[in-house]
Every structure is written in structure tokens, then in C-alpha cells.
Amino acid sequence: MTSRIAQLTYAIGDIHGYDDLFERMIDRIQIDAELLGERPRIVLLGDYVDRGPASRQVLKRVRLLQNARWCDVVALMGNHEEALLRFVDEPEFGDTWRDWGGAATLDSYGVVMPYMARSAEIWDEVSRRFAEKIDLAHLEMLRAMPSSFQAGDYLFVHAGVDPDRPLAEQDGATFMYIRGRFLR
């Protein structure tokens, strides 16, 4: 038997700092929902930051959507948000975050990430400057994001689920990082 989601639902994943495209998509969803005469739910599947030029603006738009009256929004955490938070808490994670596109996120907040830096002191300084510049509301929003959302028989996650384990035994790390077993 197929289950139906009770609310008109749109899922969007991997925005990666491209606020112009995100804005266009949200505009289209709003028009579509108005034409259908329904209040939509927008499930954001994570990866709002990194790579693109406007991570800060994307996070601002996510916050605005969470407070919008025309829709309901569920914002899930992706592995790139987890990496951003890890860099704030563990500056030595900077090398990895840089490889994932974190320099674009830092740049959107006016912080330069060194491309050749390897020393702990430099990463401490970059993390400190980022912590000073990032909007506190953005950090709070990121820290509060769940890694999954269920509506009816539908489970929304960033990356996937482990098909070899019961859902009750899976956690955010699986939902944010699994790839191979899920895709196969």
C-alpha cells in the first residue's frame, strides 16, 4: 500500500552557496503552491554552504523561509554544515573543509582562507575570525538542524540510509555521509 504525504511537499538539496538559483527555485515553488491553492512544506536536504559564492546569503534565505507565513520549512543538516560547525569547534579541520569548498563560505563572510596553510596557529586564527563574523543566528540555526525528517512513509535525509540496518539503528552520520551502499 502506498502512503501519501498529507501536505504539498517540495524537497531541495545541495544548494552549495548558489543563492541566485535558490531564490529562483523558491519563487517557482511559491507560484506553484499559489496556483494549487495549498500551503507547501519545503524540505531542505542540506548542503547550503561551500563551493558557490553566496553561502551567507543562502543561510539568510533559509532563516527567512523558516519565518515565512506562506510555507512550512524543514531544514536538515548536510555534511557541509557539519563540516562548517566542526571547523568552528576544531580549527585543525580547516584543511579538510578547504578541500570541500569551505573557502567560498568563509569568503562570503569576508574571511580569507589560506590555501597553503598547514599550521595550527593559522587555522586557529582563521577560525577565530570566522567565529567573529558569522551571524550568531546562522550558527544557532545550523546547530539546531536535525539530520532527518519523516512525513508519512517518507523519510527525508541528506545523503541516504543504510539498506542493511533498521532505520531505528541509524544516526545523523549515516544520513549525512553514506553513499556507496545506499546508491548500490
Short mmCIF file of C-alpha atoms in Angstrom, two decimals, residues 20-114:
data_model
loop_
_atom_site.label_atom_id
_atom_site.label_comp_id
_atom_site.label_asym_id
_atom_site.label_seq_id
_atom_site.Cartn_x
_atom_site.Cartn_y
_atom_site.Cartn_z
CA ASP A 20 20.52 33.19 -7.07
CA LEU A 21 19.40 29.71 -8.14
CA PHE A 22 17.90 29.01 -4.72
CA GLU A 23 15.87 32.24 -4.91
CA ARG A 24 14.55 31.31 -8.36
CA MET A 25 13.54 27.87 -7.14
CA ILE A 26 11.73 29.27 -4.11
CA ASP A 27 9.90 31.78 -6.34
CA ARG A 28 8.72 28.93 -8.58
CA ILE A 29 7.59 26.87 -5.59
CA GLN A 30 5.61 29.83 -4.26
CA ILE A 31 3.89 30.37 -7.61
CA ASP A 32 3.15 26.64 -7.96
CA ALA A 33 1.71 26.44 -4.43
CA GLU A 34 -0.45 29.53 -5.03
CA LEU A 35 -1.81 28.03 -8.26
CA LEU A 36 -2.62 24.80 -6.41
CA GLY A 37 -4.15 26.76 -3.53
CA GLU A 38 -2.08 24.93 -0.93
CA ARG A 39 0.36 25.82 1.82
CA PRO A 40 3.53 23.96 0.90
CA ARG A 41 6.17 22.32 3.01
CA ILE A 42 9.71 22.83 1.76
CA VAL A 43 12.20 20.25 2.99
CA LEU A 44 15.75 21.49 2.56
CA LEU A 45 18.08 18.49 2.43
CA GLY A 46 21.31 20.19 3.49
CA ASP A 47 24.50 21.40 1.89
CA TYR A 48 23.53 25.08 1.88
CA VAL A 49 27.16 26.21 2.11
CA ASP A 50 30.52 25.79 0.35
CA ARG A 51 31.58 25.94 -3.29
CA GLY A 52 29.27 28.75 -4.51
CA PRO A 53 29.82 32.47 -3.86
CA ALA A 54 26.88 33.21 -1.55
CA SER A 55 26.74 30.80 1.40
CA ARG A 56 25.97 33.61 3.83
CA GLN A 57 23.05 34.74 1.69
CA VAL A 58 21.74 31.17 1.38
CA LEU A 59 21.74 30.79 5.18
CA LYS A 60 19.98 34.14 5.49
CA ARG A 61 17.33 32.97 3.00
CA VAL A 62 16.85 29.69 4.89
CA ARG A 63 16.20 31.68 8.08
CA LEU A 64 13.76 33.97 6.28
CA LEU A 65 11.92 30.97 4.88
CA GLN A 66 11.67 29.41 8.33
CA ASN A 67 9.76 32.54 9.40
CA ALA A 68 7.70 32.93 6.21
CA ARG A 69 3.93 32.78 6.52
CA TRP A 70 3.26 31.21 3.12
CA CYS A 71 5.12 27.92 3.71
CA ASP A 72 6.41 25.48 6.28
CA VAL A 73 10.14 24.77 6.16
CA VAL A 74 12.19 21.87 7.47
CA ALA A 75 15.93 22.49 7.14
CA LEU A 76 18.07 19.37 7.51
CA MET A 77 21.78 19.28 8.16
CA GLY A 78 24.09 18.07 5.43
CA ASN A 79 27.73 17.06 5.68
CA HIS A 80 28.89 20.54 4.63
CA GLU A 81 27.03 22.20 7.51
CA GLU A 82 28.52 19.62 9.85
CA ALA A 83 31.96 20.48 8.44
CA LEU A 84 31.40 24.21 9.00
CA LEU A 85 30.43 23.61 12.63
CA ARG A 86 33.35 21.26 13.09
CA PHE A 87 35.72 23.96 11.80
CA VAL A 88 34.29 26.44 14.32
CA ASP A 89 34.85 23.93 17.14
CA GLU A 90 38.03 22.28 15.79
CA PRO A 91 40.09 24.73 13.70
CA GLU A 92 42.50 21.96 12.65
CA PHE A 93 39.63 20.64 10.50
CA GLY A 94 40.36 23.60 8.19
CA ASP A 95 42.50 21.55 5.79
CA THR A 96 39.61 19.17 5.13
CA TRP A 97 36.96 21.88 4.99
CA ARG A 98 39.08 23.81 2.49
CA ASP A 99 39.11 20.73 0.23
CA TRP A 100 35.30 20.54 0.46
CA GLY A 101 34.80 24.15 -0.67
CA GLY A 102 34.85 25.92 2.69
CA ALA A 103 36.93 28.82 1.33
CA ALA A 104 33.86 30.05 -0.57
CA THR A 105 31.82 30.06 2.63
CA LEU A 106 34.49 31.96 4.52
CA ASP A 107 34.75 34.44 1.66
CA SER A 108 31.00 35.08 1.79
CA TYR A 109 31.54 36.22 5.41
CA GLY A 110 34.58 38.33 4.50
CA VAL A 111 37.20 35.91 5.85
CA VAL A 112 40.10 34.72 3.69
CA MET A 113 41.08 31.06 3.96
CA PRO A 114 44.77 30.37 3.32
#
